[in-house]
mmCIF file of C-alpha atoms in Angstrom:
data_model
loop_
_atom_site.group_PDB
_atom_site.id
_atom_site.type_symbol
_atom_site.label_atom_id
_atom_site.label_comp_id
_atom_site.label_asym_id
_atom_site.label_seq_id
_atom_site.Cartn_x
_atom_site.Cartn_y
_atom_site.Cartn_z
ATOM 1 C CA MET A 1 -29.644 -55.191 -4.506
ATOM 2 C CA SER A 2 -27.447 -51.955 -4.063
ATOM 3 C CA LYS A 3 -28.471 -48.612 -5.181
ATOM 4 C CA PRO A 4 -26.586 -46.816 -7.983
ATOM 5 C CA ALA A 5 -23.344 -45.210 -6.899
ATOM 6 C CA ASP A 6 -24.633 -41.615 -7.077
ATOM 7 C CA ALA A 7 -28.121 -42.767 -5.211
ATOM 8 C CA ARG A 8 -26.351 -41.698 -1.836
ATOM 9 C CA HIS A 9 -26.054 -38.197 -3.062
ATOM 10 C CA ARG A 10 -29.503 -37.789 -4.115
ATOM 11 C CA ARG A 11 -32.660 -37.246 -2.030
ATOM 12 C CA ASP A 12 -36.403 -37.745 -2.849
ATOM 13 C CA ASN A 13 -38.365 -34.594 -2.377
ATOM 14 C CA GLY A 14 -41.339 -36.785 -0.968
ATOM 15 C CA SER A 15 -43.872 -35.068 -3.180
ATOM 16 C CA GLN A 16 -43.290 -35.845 -6.872
ATOM 17 C CA PRO A 17 -42.121 -39.314 -7.611
ATOM 18 C CA GLY A 18 -38.919 -39.598 -9.590
ATOM 19 C CA VAL A 19 -37.768 -36.116 -8.885
ATOM 20 C CA LEU A 20 -34.694 -36.048 -6.844
ATOM 21 C CA MET A 21 -32.671 -33.339 -5.321
ATOM 22 C CA PRO A 22 -28.770 -33.545 -5.491
ATOM 23 C CA VAL A 23 -26.990 -33.724 -2.219
ATOM 24 C CA PRO A 24 -23.276 -32.974 -1.873
ATOM 25 C CA ALA A 25 -21.284 -35.804 -0.752
ATOM 26 C CA SER A 26 -20.406 -35.886 2.863
ATOM 27 C CA LYS A 27 -16.868 -34.599 3.753
ATOM 28 C CA LEU A 28 -16.374 -38.087 5.219
ATOM 29 C CA GLU A 29 -16.615 -39.604 1.780
ATOM 30 C CA LEU A 30 -14.336 -37.150 -0.113
ATOM 31 C CA PRO A 31 -10.959 -38.333 -1.385
ATOM 32 C CA ALA A 32 -8.058 -37.556 0.792
ATOM 33 C CA ASP A 33 -6.408 -35.128 -1.521
ATOM 34 C CA TYR A 34 -9.744 -33.307 -2.275
ATOM 35 C CA ALA A 35 -9.129 -30.350 0.249
ATOM 36 C CA VAL A 36 -5.748 -29.633 -1.515
ATOM 37 C CA PHE A 37 -7.520 -29.782 -5.076
ATOM 38 C CA LEU A 38 -10.125 -27.353 -3.859
ATOM 39 C CA SER A 39 -7.578 -24.818 -2.368
ATOM 40 C CA ALA A 40 -5.971 -24.909 -5.857
ATOM 41 C CA VAL A 41 -9.318 -24.383 -7.792
ATOM 42 C CA LYS A 42 -10.190 -21.591 -5.455
ATOM 43 C CA LEU A 43 -6.546 -19.930 -5.926
ATOM 44 C CA ARG A 44 -6.805 -20.444 -9.705
ATOM 45 C CA ILE A 45 -10.354 -18.622 -9.861
ATOM 46 C CA SER A 46 -9.168 -15.972 -7.601
ATOM 47 C CA GLN A 47 -6.185 -15.268 -9.660
ATOM 48 C CA ASP A 48 -8.131 -15.401 -13.069
ATOM 49 C CA ARG A 49 -10.785 -13.054 -11.730
ATOM 50 C CA LEU A 50 -7.879 -10.537 -10.819
ATOM 51 C CA LYS A 51 -6.542 -11.053 -14.151
ATOM 52 C CA ALA A 52 -9.642 -10.440 -15.677
ATOM 53 C CA GLN A 53 -10.180 -7.084 -13.799
ATOM 54 C CA LEU A 54 -6.686 -5.980 -14.438
ATOM 55 C CA SER A 55 -7.221 -6.835 -18.092
ATOM 56 C CA ALA A 56 -10.483 -4.802 -18.415
ATOM 57 C CA ASN A 57 -8.989 -1.966 -16.582
ATOM 58 C CA ALA A 58 -6.033 -1.976 -18.803
ATOM 59 C CA ILE A 59 -8.162 -1.849 -21.895
ATOM 60 C CA GLN A 60 -10.170 1.110 -20.513
ATOM 61 C CA MET A 61 -7.126 2.885 -19.622
ATOM 62 C CA VAL A 62 -5.732 2.575 -23.126
ATOM 63 C CA MET A 63 -9.089 3.611 -24.746
ATOM 64 C CA TYR A 64 -8.882 6.689 -22.479
ATOM 65 C CA TRP A 65 -5.417 7.531 -23.267
ATOM 66 C CA ASP A 66 -6.044 7.047 -27.085
ATOM 67 C CA LEU A 67 -9.119 9.126 -27.016
ATOM 68 C CA GLY A 68 -7.327 11.761 -24.920
ATOM 69 C CA ARG A 69 -4.503 11.726 -27.479
ATOM 70 C CA GLU A 70 -6.829 12.343 -30.305
ATOM 71 C CA ILE A 71 -8.560 15.283 -28.687
ATOM 72 C CA LEU A 72 -5.153 16.936 -27.764
ATOM 73 C CA SER A 73 -3.824 16.256 -31.315
ATOM 74 C CA LYS A 74 -7.064 17.788 -32.816
ATOM 75 C CA GLN A 75 -6.793 20.830 -30.639
ATOM 76 C CA GLN A 76 -3.152 21.413 -31.109
ATOM 77 C CA ASP A 77 -2.707 20.650 -34.809
ATOM 78 C CA ALA A 78 -6.171 21.468 -36.231
ATOM 79 C CA GLY A 79 -7.283 24.237 -33.828
ATOM 80 C CA TRP A 80 -10.400 22.668 -32.469
ATOM 81 C CA GLY A 81 -11.931 24.731 -29.677
ATOM 82 C CA ALA A 82 -12.985 23.574 -26.308
ATOM 83 C CA LYS A 83 -16.784 23.503 -27.428
ATOM 84 C CA ILE A 84 -16.064 20.631 -29.523
ATOM 85 C CA ILE A 85 -15.601 18.494 -26.513
ATOM 86 C CA ASP A 86 -19.278 19.264 -25.530
ATOM 87 C CA ARG A 87 -20.415 18.197 -28.869
ATOM 88 C CA LEU A 88 -18.237 15.004 -28.893
ATOM 89 C CA SER A 89 -19.584 14.043 -25.454
ATOM 90 C CA ALA A 90 -23.022 14.531 -26.403
ATOM 91 C CA ASP A 91 -22.718 12.360 -29.777
ATOM 92 C CA ILE A 92 -20.873 9.618 -27.821
ATOM 93 C CA ARG A 93 -23.468 9.371 -25.229
ATOM 94 C CA ASP A 94 -26.241 9.258 -28.078
ATOM 95 C CA ALA A 95 -24.375 6.715 -29.681
ATOM 96 C CA PHE A 96 -23.739 4.530 -26.656
ATOM 97 C CA PRO A 97 -26.386 5.371 -23.993
ATOM 98 C CA GLN A 98 -25.489 2.341 -22.044
ATOM 99 C CA MET A 99 -22.021 3.566 -21.522
ATOM 100 C CA GLN A 100 -20.672 5.860 -18.808
ATOM 101 C CA GLY A 101 -17.690 7.970 -18.327
ATOM 102 C CA PHE A 102 -17.889 10.213 -21.445
ATOM 103 C CA SER A 103 -19.181 13.349 -19.916
ATOM 104 C CA ALA A 104 -17.242 16.471 -21.086
ATOM 105 C CA ARG A 105 -15.366 16.966 -17.982
ATOM 106 C CA ASN A 106 -14.234 13.236 -18.212
ATOM 107 C CA LEU A 107 -13.139 13.802 -21.947
ATOM 108 C CA LYS A 108 -10.971 16.861 -20.704
ATOM 109 C CA TYR A 109 -9.369 14.297 -17.980
ATOM 110 C CA MET A 110 -8.662 11.839 -20.934
ATOM 111 C CA ARG A 111 -6.963 14.659 -22.748
ATOM 112 C CA ALA A 112 -4.966 15.639 -19.539
ATOM 113 C CA PHE A 113 -4.256 11.748 -18.929
ATOM 114 C CA ALA A 114 -2.641 11.559 -22.492
ATOM 115 C CA GLU A 115 -0.708 14.940 -21.867
ATOM 116 C CA SER A 116 0.520 13.854 -18.512
ATOM 117 C CA TRP A 117 1.968 10.210 -20.072
ATOM 118 C CA PRO A 118 3.025 11.220 -23.571
ATOM 119 C CA ASP A 119 4.833 7.803 -23.953
ATOM 120 C CA ARG A 120 2.110 5.394 -24.719
ATOM 121 C CA GLU A 121 4.255 2.359 -24.249
ATOM 122 C CA LEU A 122 5.371 3.730 -20.800
ATOM 123 C CA MET A 123 1.720 4.226 -19.861
ATOM 124 C CA GLN A 124 0.691 0.782 -20.691
ATOM 125 C CA ARG A 125 3.372 -0.725 -18.420
ATOM 126 C CA THR A 126 2.516 1.463 -15.337
ATOM 127 C CA VAL A 127 -0.733 3.358 -15.036
ATOM 128 C CA ALA A 128 -2.680 1.337 -17.266
ATOM 129 C CA GLN A 129 -2.847 -1.193 -14.671
ATOM 130 C CA ILE A 130 -4.364 1.455 -12.096
ATOM 131 C CA PRO A 131 -7.820 2.399 -11.729
ATOM 132 C CA TRP A 132 -8.942 5.496 -13.299
ATOM 133 C CA ARG A 133 -9.571 7.448 -10.021
ATOM 134 C CA SER A 134 -5.909 6.742 -8.726
ATOM 135 C CA ASN A 135 -4.779 8.091 -12.204
ATOM 136 C CA LEU A 136 -6.864 11.216 -11.657
ATOM 137 C CA THR A 137 -5.274 11.657 -8.068
ATOM 138 C CA LEU A 138 -1.719 11.118 -9.843
ATOM 139 C CA MET A 139 -2.512 13.907 -12.199
ATOM 140 C CA GLU A 140 -4.360 16.180 -9.608
ATOM 141 C CA LYS A 141 -1.480 16.008 -7.047
ATOM 142 C CA LEU A 142 1.889 15.593 -8.883
ATOM 143 C CA LYS A 143 3.009 17.874 -11.733
ATOM 144 C CA ASP A 144 6.425 16.336 -11.997
ATOM 145 C CA SER A 145 6.645 13.363 -14.175
ATOM 146 C CA ASP A 146 9.244 11.547 -12.532
ATOM 147 C CA LEU A 147 7.374 11.809 -9.051
ATOM 148 C CA ARG A 148 4.074 10.581 -10.848
ATOM 149 C CA ARG A 149 6.172 7.322 -12.285
ATOM 150 C CA TRP A 150 7.468 6.843 -8.612
ATOM 151 C CA TYR A 151 4.014 6.801 -7.101
ATOM 152 C CA ALA A 152 2.508 4.695 -9.697
ATOM 153 C CA ARG A 153 5.073 2.031 -9.311
ATOM 154 C CA GLN A 154 4.373 2.178 -5.647
ATOM 155 C CA THR A 155 0.548 1.928 -6.133
ATOM 156 C CA LEU A 156 1.005 -1.072 -8.300
ATOM 157 C CA GLN A 157 3.615 -2.698 -6.135
ATOM 158 C CA ASN A 158 1.590 -2.039 -2.799
ATOM 159 C CA GLY A 159 -1.839 -2.275 -4.009
ATOM 160 C CA TRP A 160 -2.823 1.120 -2.574
ATOM 161 C CA SER A 161 -6.472 2.339 -3.193
ATOM 162 C CA LYS A 162 -7.034 5.963 -4.285
ATOM 163 C CA ASP A 163 -7.437 7.185 -0.740
ATOM 164 C CA ILE A 164 -4.105 5.487 0.353
ATOM 165 C CA LEU A 165 -2.409 6.866 -2.605
ATOM 166 C CA ALA A 166 -3.556 10.410 -1.699
ATOM 167 C CA ILE A 167 -2.430 10.152 1.990
ATOM 168 C CA GLN A 168 1.072 8.789 0.626
ATOM 169 C CA ILE A 169 1.569 11.721 -1.572
ATOM 170 C CA ASP A 170 0.138 14.465 0.895
ATOM 171 C CA SER A 171 2.868 13.022 3.433
ATOM 172 C CA ALA A 172 5.575 13.176 0.880
ATOM 173 C CA LEU A 173 6.397 9.660 1.334
ATOM 174 C CA HIS A 174 9.103 10.001 -1.406
ATOM 175 C CA LEU A 175 11.105 12.284 0.646
ATOM 176 C CA ARG A 176 11.001 9.927 3.679
ATOM 177 C CA VAL A 177 11.675 6.344 2.244
ATOM 178 C CA GLY A 178 15.178 5.272 2.732
ATOM 179 C CA GLN A 179 16.246 8.253 5.068
ATOM 180 C CA SER A 180 16.703 6.673 8.275
ATOM 181 C CA ALA A 181 19.983 6.596 10.081
ATOM 182 C CA ASN A 182 21.091 2.808 9.774
ATOM 183 C CA ASN A 183 23.672 0.242 9.592
ATOM 184 C CA PHE A 184 21.885 -2.026 6.995
ATOM 185 C CA GLU A 185 24.639 -2.018 4.560
ATOM 186 C CA LEU A 186 27.247 -3.331 6.871
ATOM 187 C CA THR A 187 25.164 -5.825 8.665
ATOM 188 C CA LEU A 188 22.797 -7.371 6.069
ATOM 189 C CA PRO A 189 23.243 -8.866 2.565
ATOM 190 C CA PRO A 190 23.299 -6.448 -0.298
ATOM 191 C CA LEU A 191 19.553 -7.404 -1.321
ATOM 192 C CA ASP A 192 18.314 -7.452 2.184
ATOM 193 C CA SER A 193 20.085 -4.262 2.785
ATOM 194 C CA ASP A 194 18.431 -2.460 -0.170
ATOM 195 C CA MET A 195 14.886 -3.803 0.672
ATOM 196 C CA ALA A 196 15.375 -2.766 4.524
ATOM 197 C CA ASN A 197 16.266 0.712 3.222
ATOM 198 C CA GLN A 198 13.188 0.887 1.308
ATOM 199 C CA VAL A 199 10.893 -0.376 4.128
ATOM 200 C CA PHE A 200 12.072 2.001 6.771
ATOM 201 C CA LYS A 201 11.694 5.968 6.297
ATOM 202 C CA ASP A 202 12.343 8.907 8.323
ATOM 203 C CA PRO A 203 10.437 10.752 9.761
ATOM 204 C CA TYR A 204 7.484 8.557 10.719
ATOM 205 C CA LEU A 205 4.289 10.838 10.679
ATOM 206 C CA PHE A 206 1.838 10.150 13.450
ATOM 207 C CA ASP A 207 -0.684 12.839 12.520
ATOM 208 C CA PHE A 208 -3.526 10.631 14.099
ATOM 209 C CA LEU A 209 -2.139 11.279 17.494
ATOM 210 C CA GLY A 210 -4.054 14.403 18.151
ATOM 211 C CA THR A 211 -2.772 17.705 19.437
ATOM 212 C CA THR A 212 -1.880 16.736 22.885
ATOM 213 C CA GLN A 213 1.826 16.687 24.018
ATOM 214 C CA VAL A 214 3.113 13.171 24.256
ATOM 215 C CA ARG A 215 5.587 13.262 27.141
ATOM 216 C CA ARG A 216 6.045 9.506 28.124
ATOM 217 C CA GLU A 217 6.844 6.411 26.039
ATOM 218 C CA MET A 218 3.967 4.431 27.646
ATOM 219 C CA GLU A 219 1.460 7.225 26.450
ATOM 220 C CA LEU A 220 2.800 7.212 23.001
ATOM 221 C CA GLU A 221 2.453 3.289 22.685
ATOM 222 C CA ASN A 222 -0.910 3.239 23.924
ATOM 223 C CA LYS A 223 -1.832 5.772 21.347
ATOM 224 C CA LEU A 224 -0.342 3.851 18.606
ATOM 225 C CA VAL A 225 -1.920 0.751 19.518
ATOM 226 C CA GLU A 226 -5.317 2.511 19.789
ATOM 227 C CA HIS A 227 -4.806 3.649 16.266
ATOM 228 C CA LEU A 228 -3.052 0.558 14.996
ATOM 229 C CA GLU A 229 -4.486 0.271 11.738
ATOM 230 C CA LYS A 230 -3.347 3.800 10.988
ATOM 231 C CA PHE A 231 -0.031 3.001 12.757
ATOM 232 C CA LEU A 232 0.467 -0.054 10.352
ATOM 233 C CA LEU A 233 -0.396 1.997 7.276
ATOM 234 C CA GLU A 234 2.183 4.420 8.225
ATOM 235 C CA LEU A 235 4.824 1.736 8.918
ATOM 236 C CA GLY A 236 4.141 0.424 5.215
ATOM 237 C CA GLN A 237 3.092 -2.807 3.516
ATOM 238 C CA GLY A 238 4.241 -5.926 5.026
ATOM 239 C CA PHE A 239 4.282 -5.247 8.731
ATOM 240 C CA ALA A 240 2.252 -7.715 11.005
ATOM 241 C CA PHE A 241 1.581 -6.784 14.578
ATOM 242 C CA VAL A 242 2.874 -9.498 17.003
ATOM 243 C CA GLY A 243 2.523 -7.859 20.375
ATOM 244 C CA ARG A 244 3.122 -4.994 22.735
ATOM 245 C CA GLN A 245 5.202 -4.834 25.839
ATOM 246 C CA VAL A 246 6.334 -8.385 25.028
ATOM 247 C CA HIS A 247 7.572 -9.977 28.341
ATOM 248 C CA VAL A 248 11.073 -11.391 28.528
ATOM 249 C CA GLU A 249 12.856 -12.716 31.467
ATOM 250 C CA VAL A 250 16.660 -12.464 31.564
ATOM 251 C CA GLY A 251 19.031 -13.546 34.545
ATOM 252 C CA GLY A 252 16.125 -13.097 36.896
ATOM 253 C CA SER A 253 15.147 -9.698 35.597
ATOM 254 C CA ASP A 254 12.025 -8.667 33.574
ATOM 255 C CA PHE A 255 12.403 -6.668 30.345
ATOM 256 C CA TYR A 256 9.446 -5.290 28.085
ATOM 257 C CA ILE A 257 9.788 -4.948 24.208
ATOM 258 C CA ASP A 258 7.730 -1.954 23.318
ATOM 259 C CA MET A 259 6.355 -3.372 20.041
ATOM 260 C CA LEU A 260 7.211 -6.315 18.151
ATOM 261 C CA PHE A 261 6.447 -6.934 14.554
ATOM 262 C CA TYR A 262 7.057 -9.269 11.832
ATOM 263 C CA HIS A 263 7.791 -8.037 8.325
ATOM 264 C CA LEU A 264 6.357 -10.499 5.645
ATOM 265 C CA LYS A 265 8.713 -9.425 2.621
ATOM 266 C CA LEU A 266 11.801 -9.152 4.772
ATOM 267 C CA ARG A 267 10.757 -12.453 6.553
ATOM 268 C CA CYS A 268 12.105 -11.240 9.751
ATOM 269 C CA TYR A 269 11.132 -9.947 13.171
ATOM 270 C CA VAL A 270 11.258 -6.071 13.678
ATOM 271 C CA VAL A 271 11.674 -5.020 17.137
ATOM 272 C CA ILE A 272 10.377 -1.182 17.804
ATOM 273 C CA GLU A 273 11.618 0.707 20.861
ATOM 274 C CA LEU A 274 9.569 4.067 21.248
ATOM 275 C CA LYS A 275 11.155 7.010 22.686
ATOM 276 C CA ALA A 276 9.215 10.217 23.688
ATOM 277 C CA GLY A 277 12.509 12.383 23.847
ATOM 278 C CA ALA A 278 15.674 12.784 22.106
ATOM 279 C CA PHE A 279 18.169 10.040 20.895
ATOM 280 C CA SER A 280 20.831 8.872 23.072
ATOM 281 C CA PRO A 281 23.457 6.133 22.247
ATOM 282 C CA GLY A 282 22.651 4.066 25.343
ATOM 283 C CA GLN A 283 19.152 3.311 23.586
ATOM 284 C CA VAL A 284 20.974 1.249 21.001
ATOM 285 C CA SER A 285 22.430 -1.288 23.869
ATOM 286 C CA GLN A 286 19.021 -1.783 25.154
ATOM 287 C CA LEU A 287 17.506 -2.564 21.625
ATOM 288 C CA THR A 288 20.461 -4.618 20.772
ATOM 289 C CA MET A 289 19.656 -6.843 23.663
ATOM 290 C CA TYR A 290 16.011 -7.368 22.743
ATOM 291 C CA MET A 291 17.077 -8.091 19.109
ATOM 292 C CA ASN A 292 19.522 -10.788 20.703
ATOM 293 C CA ILE A 293 16.683 -12.296 22.839
ATOM 294 C CA VAL A 294 14.111 -12.553 19.677
ATOM 295 C CA ASN A 295 16.765 -13.993 17.701
ATOM 296 C CA ASP A 296 17.536 -16.721 20.236
ATOM 297 C CA VAL A 297 13.925 -17.461 21.471
ATOM 298 C CA LEU A 298 11.509 -16.614 18.729
ATOM 299 C CA ARG A 299 13.489 -16.591 15.333
ATOM 300 C CA HIS A 300 12.979 -19.617 13.125
ATOM 301 C CA PRO A 301 15.889 -21.233 11.348
ATOM 302 C CA ASP A 302 14.224 -20.018 8.026
ATOM 303 C CA ASP A 303 13.815 -16.433 9.352
ATOM 304 C CA LYS A 304 16.349 -13.602 8.497
ATOM 305 C CA PRO A 305 18.068 -11.819 11.331
ATOM 306 C CA THR A 306 15.801 -9.466 13.391
ATOM 307 C CA ILE A 307 15.845 -5.693 12.463
ATOM 308 C CA GLY A 308 15.719 -3.059 15.133
ATOM 309 C CA LEU A 309 13.935 0.433 14.616
ATOM 310 C CA LEU A 310 14.375 3.022 17.211
ATOM 311 C CA LEU A 311 11.745 5.826 17.122
ATOM 312 C CA VAL A 312 12.751 9.009 18.731
ATOM 313 C CA ARG A 313 11.149 12.426 18.858
ATOM 314 C CA GLU A 314 14.477 13.969 17.595
ATOM 315 C CA LYS A 315 17.866 12.858 16.760
ATOM 316 C CA ASN A 316 21.414 14.210 15.756
ATOM 317 C CA GLN A 317 22.141 12.410 12.485
ATOM 318 C CA THR A 318 25.998 12.369 13.172
ATOM 319 C CA ILE A 319 25.516 10.983 16.903
ATOM 320 C CA ALA A 320 23.220 8.402 15.425
ATOM 321 C CA LYS A 321 25.583 7.262 12.787
ATOM 322 C CA TYR A 322 28.506 6.935 15.181
ATOM 323 C CA ALA A 323 26.429 5.140 17.883
ATOM 324 C CA LEU A 324 25.477 2.313 15.249
ATOM 325 C CA THR A 325 28.928 2.058 13.872
ATOM 326 C CA GLY A 326 30.459 -1.061 14.828
ATOM 327 C CA ASN A 327 27.276 -2.791 15.842
ATOM 328 C CA THR A 328 26.652 -6.088 14.189
ATOM 329 C CA GLN A 329 22.918 -5.964 14.313
ATOM 330 C CA PRO A 330 20.828 -4.159 11.984
ATOM 331 C CA ILE A 331 19.285 -1.142 13.324
ATOM 332 C CA GLY A 332 17.526 1.968 12.145
ATOM 333 C CA VAL A 333 17.089 5.235 14.087
ATOM 334 C CA ALA A 334 14.277 7.571 12.677
ATOM 335 C CA GLU A 335 12.256 10.267 14.063
ATOM 336 C CA TRP A 336 8.471 10.458 14.676
ATOM 337 C CA GLU A 337 6.349 13.645 14.169
ATOM 338 C CA LYS A 338 2.622 14.647 14.580
ATOM 339 C CA ILE A 339 2.831 17.019 11.545
ATOM 340 C CA MET A 340 5.128 17.399 8.704
ATOM 341 C CA THR A 341 7.333 20.310 9.774
ATOM 342 C CA ASN A 342 8.559 20.875 6.370
ATOM 343 C CA ALA A 343 6.496 22.546 3.611
ATOM 344 C CA LEU A 344 5.524 20.089 0.914
ATOM 345 C CA PRO A 345 7.365 20.946 -2.480
ATOM 346 C CA ALA A 346 5.637 23.028 -5.011
ATOM 347 C CA ASP A 347 5.228 20.047 -7.367
ATOM 348 C CA LEU A 348 2.862 18.571 -4.828
ATOM 349 C CA GLN A 349 0.191 21.147 -5.117
ATOM 350 C CA PRO A 350 -2.900 20.464 -7.129
ATOM 351 C CA SER A 351 -2.951 21.766 -10.721
ATOM 352 C CA LEU A 352 -6.193 20.000 -11.827
ATOM 353 C CA PRO A 353 -9.833 20.147 -10.259
ATOM 354 C CA SER A 354 -9.903 18.792 -6.615
ATOM 355 C CA VAL A 355 -10.447 14.945 -6.011
ATOM 356 C CA GLU A 356 -13.916 15.797 -4.610
ATOM 357 C CA GLU A 357 -14.816 17.404 -7.677
ATOM 358 C CA ILE A 358 -13.631 14.400 -9.827
ATOM 359 C CA GLU A 359 -15.455 11.920 -7.423
ATOM 360 C CA THR A 360 -18.645 13.951 -7.784
ATOM 361 C CA GLU A 361 -18.129 13.805 -11.611
ATOM 362 C CA LEU A 362 -17.258 10.138 -11.721
ATOM 363 C CA GLY A 363 -20.076 9.121 -9.205
ATOM 364 C CA LEU A 364 -22.711 10.259 -11.658
ATOM 365 C CA GLU A 365 -20.786 9.272 -14.863
ATOM 366 C CA ASP A 366 -18.377 6.567 -14.499
ATOM 367 C CA GLY A 367 -19.832 4.601 -11.490
ATOM 368 C CA ALA A 368 -16.310 2.914 -11.127
#
């Protein structure tokens, strides 16, 4: 007589009669479509967990804004003094001893938060989706409301952490995006051209290279690979590293592509050529040849045309534009620097307590 259907998936523990321990079915016994089903379930769980986290964060940010707005209103309209905040903090913590984040300092941040984002609807659409510490970074580092909105949108789109957001602000990313000399408008469809313009910047900041003077391309390349994670961060989201000194043989001669990437959003290969010196028009021809080879050998039919990026120590903008005119391949030319040579705008200077002070406070009060 055969055993019940589920008996194969249970095991007697050997000491207590009638007590069975469930055993998962062998992978050989699983239905053919089980793997697809499992992947769908895991994706759904991951997405719902993320939605729950974002929803909880949004509720917290709206509560912080509303409370900050009420405090601001009382101080402006009813003449409440600063000491009221200390009293309010103590009373809230007495009423809700298990809740964190209501120190007097954090209540002042909430007031500044409401003051920085006077439009509640705009706040809900943007920074309500951003963690509190990232919002504090925006308030501390940016006085200009338009810049705050720009960096808030970038944080949402790119999933920046608080530390990455601070790095992007300190390096004045908004002044560098879309500034490379290029021919994208003439060589790419409008949507791809707009996206490519936002992907590439000028200059690129390689402050992780140290103070030693870089005199040769190979030395620069070695240092970038050594600090590949930081290099990818500076390139921006979407770049996947394929290889360096990629060997190609053409007509019996050997050539080596400095660095090859694939961009996940643009859906294309990106050939990067590094130059330790100034830009010269002949460099465009070499880069174009490498792009042609990648298009012919590596590019999948579903991939979009390869884009070239020439990183030089310095360039003349007019010469670069003339060198790219008439070229049918999408190419950008940008400078690289080890430090930002231009002073940061005044609106990037801190106006609130430092991030270190904020983190010290929140480490004790918020635990976020």
